[in-house]
Coordinates of C-alpha atoms and ligand atoms in Angstrom, one line a residue:
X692 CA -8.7 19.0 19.7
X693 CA -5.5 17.1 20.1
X694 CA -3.0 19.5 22.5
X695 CA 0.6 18.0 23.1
X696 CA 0.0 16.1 26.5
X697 CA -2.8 13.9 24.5
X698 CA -2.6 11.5 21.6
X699 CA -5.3 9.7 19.7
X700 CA -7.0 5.9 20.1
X701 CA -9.1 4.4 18.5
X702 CA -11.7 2.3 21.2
X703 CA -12.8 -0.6 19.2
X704 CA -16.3 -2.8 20.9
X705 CA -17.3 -6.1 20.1
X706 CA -19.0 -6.2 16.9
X707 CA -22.6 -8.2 17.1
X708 CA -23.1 -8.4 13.3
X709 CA -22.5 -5.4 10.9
X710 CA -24.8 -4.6 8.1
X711 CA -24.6 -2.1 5.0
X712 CA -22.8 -0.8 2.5
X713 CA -18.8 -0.2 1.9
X714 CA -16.9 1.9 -0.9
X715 CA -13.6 0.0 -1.2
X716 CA -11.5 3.5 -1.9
X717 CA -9.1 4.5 -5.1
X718 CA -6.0 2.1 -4.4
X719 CA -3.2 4.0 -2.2
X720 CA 0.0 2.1 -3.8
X721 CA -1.3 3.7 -7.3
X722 CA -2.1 7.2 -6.3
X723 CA 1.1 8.1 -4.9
X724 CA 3.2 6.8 -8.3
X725 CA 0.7 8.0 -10.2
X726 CA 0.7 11.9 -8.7
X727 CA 5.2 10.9 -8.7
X728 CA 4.4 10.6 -12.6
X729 CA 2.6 14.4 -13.5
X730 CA 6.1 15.6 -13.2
X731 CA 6.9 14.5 -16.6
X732 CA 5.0 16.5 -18.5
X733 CA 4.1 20.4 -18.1
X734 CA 0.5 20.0 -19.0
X735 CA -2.2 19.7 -16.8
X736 CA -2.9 15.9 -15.4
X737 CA -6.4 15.2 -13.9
X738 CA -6.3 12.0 -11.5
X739 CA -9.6 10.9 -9.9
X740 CA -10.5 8.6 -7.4
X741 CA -7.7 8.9 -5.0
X742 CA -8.2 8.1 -1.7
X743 CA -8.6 11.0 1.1
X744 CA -4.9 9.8 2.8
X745 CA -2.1 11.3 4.6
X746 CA 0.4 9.5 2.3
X747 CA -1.3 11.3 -0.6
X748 CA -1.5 14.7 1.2
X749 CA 2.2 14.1 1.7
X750 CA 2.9 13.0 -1.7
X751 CA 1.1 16.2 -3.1
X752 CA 2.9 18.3 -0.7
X753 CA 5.7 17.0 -2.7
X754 CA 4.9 18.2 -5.6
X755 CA 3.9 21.7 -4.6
X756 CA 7.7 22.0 -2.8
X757 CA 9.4 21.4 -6.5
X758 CA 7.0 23.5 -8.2
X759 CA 4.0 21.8 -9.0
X760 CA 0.6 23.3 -9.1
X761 CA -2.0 20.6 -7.2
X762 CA -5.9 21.7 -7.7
X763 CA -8.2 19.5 -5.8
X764 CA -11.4 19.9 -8.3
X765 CA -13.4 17.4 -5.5
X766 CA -13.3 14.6 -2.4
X767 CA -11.9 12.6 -4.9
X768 CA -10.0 14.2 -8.0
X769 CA -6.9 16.8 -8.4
X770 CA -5.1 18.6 -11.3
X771 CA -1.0 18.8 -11.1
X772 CA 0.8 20.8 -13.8
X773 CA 4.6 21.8 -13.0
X774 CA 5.2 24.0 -15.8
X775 CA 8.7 24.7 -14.3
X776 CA 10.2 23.4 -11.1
X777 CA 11.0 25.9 -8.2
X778 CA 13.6 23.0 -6.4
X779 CA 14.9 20.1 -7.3
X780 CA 15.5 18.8 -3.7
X781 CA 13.3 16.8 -1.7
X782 CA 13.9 17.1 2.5
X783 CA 14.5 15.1 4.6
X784 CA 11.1 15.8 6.6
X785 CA 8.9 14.9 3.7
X786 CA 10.9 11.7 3.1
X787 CA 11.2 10.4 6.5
X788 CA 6.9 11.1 6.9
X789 CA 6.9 9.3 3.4
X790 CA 9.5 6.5 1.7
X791 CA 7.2 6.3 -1.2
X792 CA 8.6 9.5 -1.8
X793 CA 11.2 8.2 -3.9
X794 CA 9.5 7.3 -6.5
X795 CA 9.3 11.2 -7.8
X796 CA 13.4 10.3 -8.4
X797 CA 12.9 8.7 -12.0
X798 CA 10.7 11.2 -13.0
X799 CA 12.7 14.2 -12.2
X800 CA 15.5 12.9 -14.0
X801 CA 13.7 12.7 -16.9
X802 CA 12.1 15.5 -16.9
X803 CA 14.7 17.7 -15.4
X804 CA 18.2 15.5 -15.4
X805 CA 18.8 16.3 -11.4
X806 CA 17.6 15.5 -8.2
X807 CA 18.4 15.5 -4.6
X808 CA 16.6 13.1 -2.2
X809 CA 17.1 12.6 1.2
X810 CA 17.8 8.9 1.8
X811 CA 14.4 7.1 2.9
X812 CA 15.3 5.8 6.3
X813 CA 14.2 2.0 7.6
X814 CA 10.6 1.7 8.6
X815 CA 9.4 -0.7 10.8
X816 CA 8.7 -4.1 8.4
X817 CA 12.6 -3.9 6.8
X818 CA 15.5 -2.4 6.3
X819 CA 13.9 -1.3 2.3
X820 CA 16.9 -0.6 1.0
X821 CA 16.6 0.9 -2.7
X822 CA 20.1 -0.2 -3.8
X823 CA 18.1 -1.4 -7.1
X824 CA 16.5 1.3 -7.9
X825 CA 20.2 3.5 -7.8
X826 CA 22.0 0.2 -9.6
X827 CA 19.2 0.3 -13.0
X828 CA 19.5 4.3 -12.8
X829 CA 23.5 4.4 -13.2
X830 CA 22.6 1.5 -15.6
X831 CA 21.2 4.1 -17.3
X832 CA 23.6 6.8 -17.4
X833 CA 23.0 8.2 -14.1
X834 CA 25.3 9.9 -12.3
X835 CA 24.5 9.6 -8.7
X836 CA 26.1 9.6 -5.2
X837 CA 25.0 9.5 -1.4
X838 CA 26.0 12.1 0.8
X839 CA 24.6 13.3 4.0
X840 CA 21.9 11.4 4.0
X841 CA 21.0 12.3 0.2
X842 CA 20.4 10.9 -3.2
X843 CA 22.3 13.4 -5.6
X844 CA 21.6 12.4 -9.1
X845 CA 22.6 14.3 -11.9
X846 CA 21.8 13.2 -16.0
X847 CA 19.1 12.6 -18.2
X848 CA 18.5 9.1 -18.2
X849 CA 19.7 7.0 -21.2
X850 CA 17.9 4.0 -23.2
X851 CA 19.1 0.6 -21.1
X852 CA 18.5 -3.1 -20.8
X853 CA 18.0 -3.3 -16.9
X854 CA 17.2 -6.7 -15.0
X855 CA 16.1 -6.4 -11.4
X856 CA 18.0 -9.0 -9.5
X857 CA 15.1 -8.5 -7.1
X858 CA 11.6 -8.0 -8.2
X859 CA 10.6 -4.5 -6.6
X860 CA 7.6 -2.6 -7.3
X861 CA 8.3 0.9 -6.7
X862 CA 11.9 0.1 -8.2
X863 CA 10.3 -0.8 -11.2
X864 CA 8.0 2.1 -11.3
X865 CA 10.7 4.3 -10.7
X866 CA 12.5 2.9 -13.7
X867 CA 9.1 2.8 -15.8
X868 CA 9.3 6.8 -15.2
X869 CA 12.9 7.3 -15.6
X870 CA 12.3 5.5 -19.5
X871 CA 9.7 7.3 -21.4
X872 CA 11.5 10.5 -22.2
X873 CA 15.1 8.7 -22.3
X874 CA 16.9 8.4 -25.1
X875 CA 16.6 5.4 -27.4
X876 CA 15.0 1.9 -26.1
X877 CA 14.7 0.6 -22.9
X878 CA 14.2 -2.9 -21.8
X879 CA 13.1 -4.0 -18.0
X880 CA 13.7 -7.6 -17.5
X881 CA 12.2 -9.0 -14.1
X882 CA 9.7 -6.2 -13.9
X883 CA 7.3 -6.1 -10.8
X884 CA 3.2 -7.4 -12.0
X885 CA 1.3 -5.5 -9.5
X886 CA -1.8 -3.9 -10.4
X887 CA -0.6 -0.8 -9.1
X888 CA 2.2 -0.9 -11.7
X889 CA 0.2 -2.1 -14.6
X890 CA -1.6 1.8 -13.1
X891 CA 1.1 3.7 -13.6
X892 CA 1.9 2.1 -17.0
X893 CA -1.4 2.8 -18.4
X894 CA -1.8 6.2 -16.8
X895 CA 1.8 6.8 -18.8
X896 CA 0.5 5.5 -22.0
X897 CA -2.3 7.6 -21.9
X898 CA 0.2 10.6 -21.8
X899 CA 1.8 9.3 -24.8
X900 CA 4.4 6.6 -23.7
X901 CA 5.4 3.9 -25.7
X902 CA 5.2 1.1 -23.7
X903 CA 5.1 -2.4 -24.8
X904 CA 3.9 -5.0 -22.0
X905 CA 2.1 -8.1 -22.3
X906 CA 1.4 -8.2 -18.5
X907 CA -2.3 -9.7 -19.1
X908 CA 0.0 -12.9 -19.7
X909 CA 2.4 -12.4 -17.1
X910 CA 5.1 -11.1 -18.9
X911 CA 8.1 -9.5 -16.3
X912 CA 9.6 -8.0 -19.2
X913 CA 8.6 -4.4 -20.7
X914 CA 9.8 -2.6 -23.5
X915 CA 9.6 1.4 -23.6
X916 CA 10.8 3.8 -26.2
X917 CA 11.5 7.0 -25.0
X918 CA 9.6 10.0 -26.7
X919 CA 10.4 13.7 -26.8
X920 CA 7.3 15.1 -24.7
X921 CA 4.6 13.6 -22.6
X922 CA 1.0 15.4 -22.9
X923 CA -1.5 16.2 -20.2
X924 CA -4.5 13.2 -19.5
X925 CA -7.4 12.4 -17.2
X926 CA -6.9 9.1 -15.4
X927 CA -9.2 7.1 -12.5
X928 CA -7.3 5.5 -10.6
X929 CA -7.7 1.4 -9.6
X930 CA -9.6 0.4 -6.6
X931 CA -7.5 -0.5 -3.6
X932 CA -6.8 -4.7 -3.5
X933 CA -5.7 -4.3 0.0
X934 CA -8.7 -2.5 1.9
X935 CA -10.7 -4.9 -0.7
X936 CA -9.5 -7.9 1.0
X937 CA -8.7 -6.7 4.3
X938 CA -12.9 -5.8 4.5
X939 CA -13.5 -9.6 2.9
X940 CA -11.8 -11.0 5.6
X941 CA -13.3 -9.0 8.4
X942 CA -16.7 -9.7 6.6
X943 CA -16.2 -12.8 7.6
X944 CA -14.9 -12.2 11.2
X945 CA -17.6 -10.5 12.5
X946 CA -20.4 -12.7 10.3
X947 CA -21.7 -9.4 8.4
X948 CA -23.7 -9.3 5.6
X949 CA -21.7 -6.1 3.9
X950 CA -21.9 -5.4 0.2
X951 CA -18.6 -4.0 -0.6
X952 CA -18.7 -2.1 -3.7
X953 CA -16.2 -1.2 -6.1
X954 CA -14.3 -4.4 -5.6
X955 CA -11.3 -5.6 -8.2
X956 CA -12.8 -9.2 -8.1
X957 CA -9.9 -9.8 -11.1
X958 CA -6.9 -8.1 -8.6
X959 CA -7.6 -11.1 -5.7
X960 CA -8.2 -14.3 -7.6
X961 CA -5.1 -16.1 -5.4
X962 CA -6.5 -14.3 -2.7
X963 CA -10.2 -15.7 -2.9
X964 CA -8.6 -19.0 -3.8
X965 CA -6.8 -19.0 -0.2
X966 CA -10.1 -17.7 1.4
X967 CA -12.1 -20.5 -0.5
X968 CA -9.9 -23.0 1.1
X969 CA -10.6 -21.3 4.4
X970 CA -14.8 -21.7 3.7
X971 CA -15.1 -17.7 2.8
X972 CA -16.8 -17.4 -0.7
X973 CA -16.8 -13.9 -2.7
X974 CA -19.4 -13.9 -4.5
X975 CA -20.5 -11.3 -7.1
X976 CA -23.9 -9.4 -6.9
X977 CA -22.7 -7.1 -9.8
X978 CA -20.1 -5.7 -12.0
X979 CA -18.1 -4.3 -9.1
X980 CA -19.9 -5.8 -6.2
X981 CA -19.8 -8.9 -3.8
X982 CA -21.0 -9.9 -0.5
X983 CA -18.8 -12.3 1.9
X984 CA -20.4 -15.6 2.8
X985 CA -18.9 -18.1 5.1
X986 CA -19.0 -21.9 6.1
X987 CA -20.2 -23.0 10.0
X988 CA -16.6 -24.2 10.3
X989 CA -13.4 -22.6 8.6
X990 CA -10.4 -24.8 8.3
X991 CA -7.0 -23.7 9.3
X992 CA -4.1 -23.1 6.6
X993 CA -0.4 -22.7 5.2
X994 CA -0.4 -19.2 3.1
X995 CA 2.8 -17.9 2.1
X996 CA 3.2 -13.8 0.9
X997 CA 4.6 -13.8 -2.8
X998 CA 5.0 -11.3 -5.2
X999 CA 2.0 -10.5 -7.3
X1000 CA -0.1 -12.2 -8.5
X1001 CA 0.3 -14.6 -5.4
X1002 CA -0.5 -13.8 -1.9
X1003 CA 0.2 -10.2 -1.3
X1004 CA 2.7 -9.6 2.1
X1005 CA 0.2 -6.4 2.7
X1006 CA -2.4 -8.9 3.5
X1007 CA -0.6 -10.9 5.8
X1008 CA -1.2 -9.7 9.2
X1009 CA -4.6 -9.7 8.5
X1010 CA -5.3 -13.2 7.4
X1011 CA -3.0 -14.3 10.1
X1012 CA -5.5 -12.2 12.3
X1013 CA -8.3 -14.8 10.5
X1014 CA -6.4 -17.7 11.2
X1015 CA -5.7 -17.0 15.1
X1016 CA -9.8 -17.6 15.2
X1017 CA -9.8 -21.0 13.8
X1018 CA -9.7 -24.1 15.4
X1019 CA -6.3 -26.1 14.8
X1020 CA -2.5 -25.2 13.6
X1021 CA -2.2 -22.9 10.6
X1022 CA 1.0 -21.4 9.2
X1023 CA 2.2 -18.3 7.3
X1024 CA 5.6 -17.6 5.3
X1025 CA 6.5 -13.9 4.8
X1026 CA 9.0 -14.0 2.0
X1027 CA 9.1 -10.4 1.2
X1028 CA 10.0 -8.3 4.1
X1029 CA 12.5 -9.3 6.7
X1030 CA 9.9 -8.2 9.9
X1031 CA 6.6 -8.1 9.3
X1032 CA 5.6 -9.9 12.4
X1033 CA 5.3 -6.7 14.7
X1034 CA 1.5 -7.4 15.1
X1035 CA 2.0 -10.8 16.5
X1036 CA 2.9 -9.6 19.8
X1037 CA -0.2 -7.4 19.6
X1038 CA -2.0 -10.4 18.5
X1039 CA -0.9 -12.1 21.2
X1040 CA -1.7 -9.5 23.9
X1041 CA -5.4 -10.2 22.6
X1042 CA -5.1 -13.5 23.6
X1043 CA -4.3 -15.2 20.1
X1044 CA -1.5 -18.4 20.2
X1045 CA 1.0 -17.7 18.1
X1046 CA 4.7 -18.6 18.0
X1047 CA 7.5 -17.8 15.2
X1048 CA 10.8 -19.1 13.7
X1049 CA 13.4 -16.7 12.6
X1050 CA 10.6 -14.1 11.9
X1051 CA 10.1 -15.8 8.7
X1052 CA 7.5 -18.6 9.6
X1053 CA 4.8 -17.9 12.2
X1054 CA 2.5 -21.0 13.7
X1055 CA -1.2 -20.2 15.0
X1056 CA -3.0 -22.2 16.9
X1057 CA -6.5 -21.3 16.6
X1058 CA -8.3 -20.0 19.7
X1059 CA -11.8 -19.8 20.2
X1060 CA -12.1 -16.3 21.5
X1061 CA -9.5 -13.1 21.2
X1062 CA -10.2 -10.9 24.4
X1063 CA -10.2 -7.0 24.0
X1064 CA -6.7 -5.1 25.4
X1065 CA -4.4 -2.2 24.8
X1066 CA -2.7 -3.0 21.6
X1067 CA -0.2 -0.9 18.9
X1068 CA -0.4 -0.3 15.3
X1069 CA 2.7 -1.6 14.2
X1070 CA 2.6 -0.7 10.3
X1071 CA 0.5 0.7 7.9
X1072 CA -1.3 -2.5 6.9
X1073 CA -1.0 -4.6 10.7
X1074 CA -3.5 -1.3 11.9
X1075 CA -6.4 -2.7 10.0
X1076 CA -5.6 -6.3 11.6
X1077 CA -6.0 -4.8 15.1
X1078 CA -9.2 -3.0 13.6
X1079 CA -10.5 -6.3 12.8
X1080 CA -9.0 -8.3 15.9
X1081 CA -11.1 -5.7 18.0
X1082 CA -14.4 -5.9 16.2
X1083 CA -14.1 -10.2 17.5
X1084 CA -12.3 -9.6 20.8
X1085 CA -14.5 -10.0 23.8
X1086 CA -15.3 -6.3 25.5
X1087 CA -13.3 -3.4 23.8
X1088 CA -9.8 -3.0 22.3
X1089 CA -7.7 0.0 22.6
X1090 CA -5.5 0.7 19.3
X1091 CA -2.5 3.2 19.9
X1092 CA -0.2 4.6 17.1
X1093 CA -3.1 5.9 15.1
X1094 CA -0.9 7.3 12.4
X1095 CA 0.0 4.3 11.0
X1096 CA -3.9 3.8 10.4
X1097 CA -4.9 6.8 9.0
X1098 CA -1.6 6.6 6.5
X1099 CA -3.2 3.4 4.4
X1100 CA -7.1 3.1 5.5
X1101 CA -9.6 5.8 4.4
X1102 CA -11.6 6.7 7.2
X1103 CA -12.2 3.2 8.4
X1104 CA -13.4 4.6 11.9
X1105 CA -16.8 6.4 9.7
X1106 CA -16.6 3.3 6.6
X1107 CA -17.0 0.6 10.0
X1108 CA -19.4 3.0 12.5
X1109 CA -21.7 3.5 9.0
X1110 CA -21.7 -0.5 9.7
X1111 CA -23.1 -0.3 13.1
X1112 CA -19.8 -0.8 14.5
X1113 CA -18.9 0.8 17.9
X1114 CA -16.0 2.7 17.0
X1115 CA -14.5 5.4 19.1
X1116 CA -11.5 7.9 18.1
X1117 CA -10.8 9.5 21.2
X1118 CA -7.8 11.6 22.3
X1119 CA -6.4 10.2 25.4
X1120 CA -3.7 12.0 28.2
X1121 CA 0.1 10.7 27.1
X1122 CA 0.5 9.1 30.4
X1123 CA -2.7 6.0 29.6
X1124 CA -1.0 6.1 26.0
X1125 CA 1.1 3.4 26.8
X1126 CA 3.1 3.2 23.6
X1127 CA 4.6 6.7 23.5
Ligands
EPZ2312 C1 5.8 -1.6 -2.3 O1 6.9 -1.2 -1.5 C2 4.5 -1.1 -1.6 N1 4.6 0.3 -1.4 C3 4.5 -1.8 -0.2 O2 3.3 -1.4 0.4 C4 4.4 -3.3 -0.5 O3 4.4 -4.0 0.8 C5 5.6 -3.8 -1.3 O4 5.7 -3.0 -2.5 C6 5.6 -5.2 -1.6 O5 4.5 -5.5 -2.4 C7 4.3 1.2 -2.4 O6 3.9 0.7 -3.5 C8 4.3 2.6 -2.1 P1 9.6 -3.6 -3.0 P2 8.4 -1.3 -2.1 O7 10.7 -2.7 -3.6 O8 8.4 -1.0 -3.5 C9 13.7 -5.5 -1.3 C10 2.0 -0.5 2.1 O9 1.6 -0.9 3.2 N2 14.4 -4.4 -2.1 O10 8.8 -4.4 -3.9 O11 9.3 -0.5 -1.2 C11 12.8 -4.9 -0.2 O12 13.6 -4.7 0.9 C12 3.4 -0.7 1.6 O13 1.3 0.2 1.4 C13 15.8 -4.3 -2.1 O14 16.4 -5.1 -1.5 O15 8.7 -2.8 -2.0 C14 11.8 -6.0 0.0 O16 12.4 -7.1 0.8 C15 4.2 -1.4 2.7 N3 16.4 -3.3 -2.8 C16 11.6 -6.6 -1.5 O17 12.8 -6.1 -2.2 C17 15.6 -2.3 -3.5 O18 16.2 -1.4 -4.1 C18 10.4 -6.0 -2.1 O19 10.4 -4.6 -2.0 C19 14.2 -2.4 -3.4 C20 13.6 -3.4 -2.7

């Protein structure tokens, strides 16, 4: 049991070769619009396959604050139904465990025509401002200010031709939401083309939406005409693109032969195009399986993080993890976030050569061997690098900041030990937690 003078690590070994079988889980980036979206109706909403996550126990949390009955029928599935909300408010302490949070803003405005959101603050990766997401909602009628910290909007959202100057995913999820029940027709220009969108806009559709978007052919544009109600649906969610490729890539790491199953082979086709280059091969055993097969030698490379459907930033400290393996000079662009290099200093303390310009550009210089050390989870997506840096670094690895982990990776301690991995969670006094 934790007690306040210890904190959690995770005590990564070595890795020899792992062996089995892995369950890529339900993807986390759809769960938690998906659960925003059961606000806009009062009927029941089944959503299965979402991942056992502390985002999505804060998310439902959430929803049971402003009313919302949450029924977990299994691991894997829940019922919402908010036949009438208790608050309209969401605190600040739910926001600052959760930004995603913000995404419930469209769909209490439609459903309701009010909200007040504590401001999400900055996290680690970027300043995330959501200036977009308030400029297409007063597009649209909204009246909203920011005091104390909060988002105080007030009016049912109108019908509106919006175009993102930027394209942001939850900002155009948000919007997606704030749409359906709005008056007349609304028209998002420079719409976000992530999976985890195209989700939400089927889940919607299923509830009786009218949603017109040819995103099959890469079309940023979407046309929705609002509708009086929404009904109640059942709805699996997508598998997650990120664990997906974050297990390819440590697959090849650690020279495993792991059949991951449940694997959107179609949501990582620039992905596997990159890894190709590299000398990693997916191949497909089955209709939602593949094993990871690699060359002798892998070849350094330039990747730079796009929006979908290029190279995905929440991939990016874990290739760069790849690359800091392989002989020769690679490079890596991050375009979307302003710092998403807070795991190169971790990398570094494992003995990886890596320098960067302007935290935009980082160089690698491939190292033969990465040597185990006390290193911190810097973001939600960087943990799983230092997961995978530890299962190749010589002796053990000590990861600090568990939360960060447990926030975006299912139980990857159990998925990787059911590998043969030598994983350890182990609760450790403050003072060796050098990271407090
Ligand atoms: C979503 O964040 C994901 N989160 C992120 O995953 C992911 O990294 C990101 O999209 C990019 O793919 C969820 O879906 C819950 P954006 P989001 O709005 O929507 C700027 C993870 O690890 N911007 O697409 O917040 C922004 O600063 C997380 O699961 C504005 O300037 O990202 C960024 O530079 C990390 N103003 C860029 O746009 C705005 O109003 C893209 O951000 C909104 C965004």
């Amino acid at each position: 049991m934790k007690n306040k003078e210890k904190k959690e690590v995770l005590i990564v070994h070595k890795a020899e070769s792992l062996e089995g079988v892995l369950e890529i889980s339900g993807a986390k980036n759809s769960a938690l619009p998906n659960i925003a979206s059961t606000i806009l109706t009062d009927k029941p909403v089944i959503l299965q396959n979402l991942p056992e996550l502390l985002d999505v126990k804060y998310m439902n949390s959430l929803l049971k604050a402003i009313g919302s009955k949450v029924e977990q029928i299994d691991e894997k599935t829940f019922v919402y139904s908010l036949k009438e909300p208790t608050s309209l408010c969401v605190d600040y302490e739910i926001v600052n465990k959760m930004r995603a949070s913000i995404l419930v803003l469209g769909a209490m405005l439609s459903r309701f025509g009010e909200a007040k959101i504590a401001l999400p603050g900055g996290c680690p990766i970027g300043q995330r401002p959501i200036d977009l997401h308030i400029k297409a909602l007063r597009k649209m009628g909204v009246s909203i200010d920011i005091e104390h910290g909060f988002v105080i909007a007030k009016g049912r959202p109108k019908g509106s031709h919006i175009t993102f100057d930027k394209i942001t995913v939850t900002g155009t999820e948000n919007i997606l939401m704030a749409s359906v029940l709005a008056e007349g027709e609304t028209i998002i220009e420079n719409a976000a083309l992530e999976p985890e969108v195209v989700d939400l806009a089927n889940l919607l559709k299923k509830m009786g939406a009218d949603i017109e978007w040819n995103w099959r052919e890469g079309s940023r544009t979407i046309k929705i005409r609002g509708v009086q109600k929404l009904k109640g649906t059942a709805h699996k969610i997508i598998p997650d693109r990120i664990e997906a490729g974050t297990f390819a890539i440590m697959s090849a790491l650690t020279k495993s032969k792991i059949i991951l199953k449940n694997y959107p082979y179609n949501l990582l086709t620039y992905v596997h195009s990159i890894l190709n280059k590299i000398g990693i091969h997916i191949i497909k055993t089955g209709n939602d399986t593949v094993i990871v097969k690699r060359e002798k030698y892998l070849k350094p490379t330039y990747i730079e993080t796009k929006e979908y459907p290029f190279f995905p930033t929440d991939l990016q400290a874990q290739v760069m993890t790849l690359l800091s393996t392989i002989d020769g000079l690679s490079l890596i662009k991050e375009n979307i976030f302003e710092n998403r290099f807070l795991h190169v200093p971790e990398l570094i303390r494992l003995g990886a050569c890596i320098s960067t310009i302007n935290n935009k550009v980082a160089i690698i210089n491939g190292v033969k061997n990465l040597s185990g050390a006390n290193v911190k989870a810097t973001d939600l997506r960087a943990s799983a690098a230092m997961v995978i840096a530890g299962l190749i670094a010589e002796g053990y690895t000590t990861i600090h900041n568990l939360h960060h982990l447990d926030r975006g990776y299912e139980k990857i301690d159990l998925k990787l030990s059911s590998l043969g991995a030598n994983i350890e969670r182990k609760a450790v006094p403050i003072k060796e937690n050098m990271f407090e």
